[in-house]
């Protein structure tokens, strides 16, 4: 009986190994991609381009008419399009696999003010949800915790790794603060009117955040006898080595959050959500606040708002002169693979298509502080890019043929593509 149990355990282990992703090996041969329309992620486009890279770094980005010698493996991409890898900010990818299975849920830790919780150490590089991002060109993400008032620290990863150490390209880049709401929606399940009502505890909740930040700032300036992990972890926000990502949507909340954070020592602030940010763009510009605006495939929150406000909100912010990226914090993790189509939706609202592309490439890289290596196709930067049959911001054209992370030729196979191939064959010839 004991041997039988061991045999079952061994079979289960082998099956689980088979299901795991196998990261691509490091680039050993130069690669030249020729003939594609290159969308650089900074607003520029090169028709009939030549993109070359070695040892994971871009060595040439220009016209294929250039007489420069092609190196290594030459990829004929005539009629196709090439893009920098898309970046998904403020997501819990890899922290939760199945919502109903508590053991697979590491996105929310116990506590209300826990900036010292590091999300990166819980990141599952072998997540099937993470794997499913790659066929749509989403190759990088900021992995952020949720829950509580201050949720913890985020880190930025690439989606082809053995473990979290391999995946991380920037650890503990920022701390995430969920600002209180001045209004709250009635809890219908407790018999309350489901409409919006003033939050009578708003000022107290704000005072709690301000008090925590004030004490953390004082802690860093003094010589404490005992280590306070929560206060110690906030010091990066005060010295500028970490950004403070503030989640707020209403005008009052945004203004209160920015003013309070600045008054209490925060050096760099990023607004996440910003549903009503278009109403206070001058305030945001004055305070140099970039916005990771919520995803476009959504309904308006209030009855008296334009029906298409979520669709055009990123354009309104860009037109106002703000640095803008797109995030989808309020959507399920699996929907992150639709990130390019959120940007494509903004393109349909009148924003130039290349500027729409920047919302998920160059702009997001700048906001996250990784633009020295990622986000655009430029010589010296990481060769994290992909080739698509057509327009990657349109689900009809977003059909990847090649994808590279740091020059590694990654697989585009996932459990979803395998199932698609399996069941599409069922109806062939019918």
XYZ file of C-alpha atoms in Angstrom, residues 1 61 82 162 175 188 196 208 236 255 292 298 321 332 356 361 386:
17
model
C 0.000 0.000 0.000
C 16.974 50.106 -34.728
C 7.044 44.775 -34.329
C 12.031 29.874 -13.188
C 4.425 51.245 -1.816
C -27.399 45.890 0.231
C -23.935 56.413 -2.301
C -4.900 57.527 10.550
C 12.179 54.857 0.428
C -6.573 66.327 -3.905
C -2.222 55.003 -14.231
C -16.058 49.675 -18.400
C -0.604 67.182 -20.838
C -9.772 40.094 -12.944
C -2.287 55.104 -27.557
C 4.765 50.841 -23.388
C 7.404 40.817 -30.274
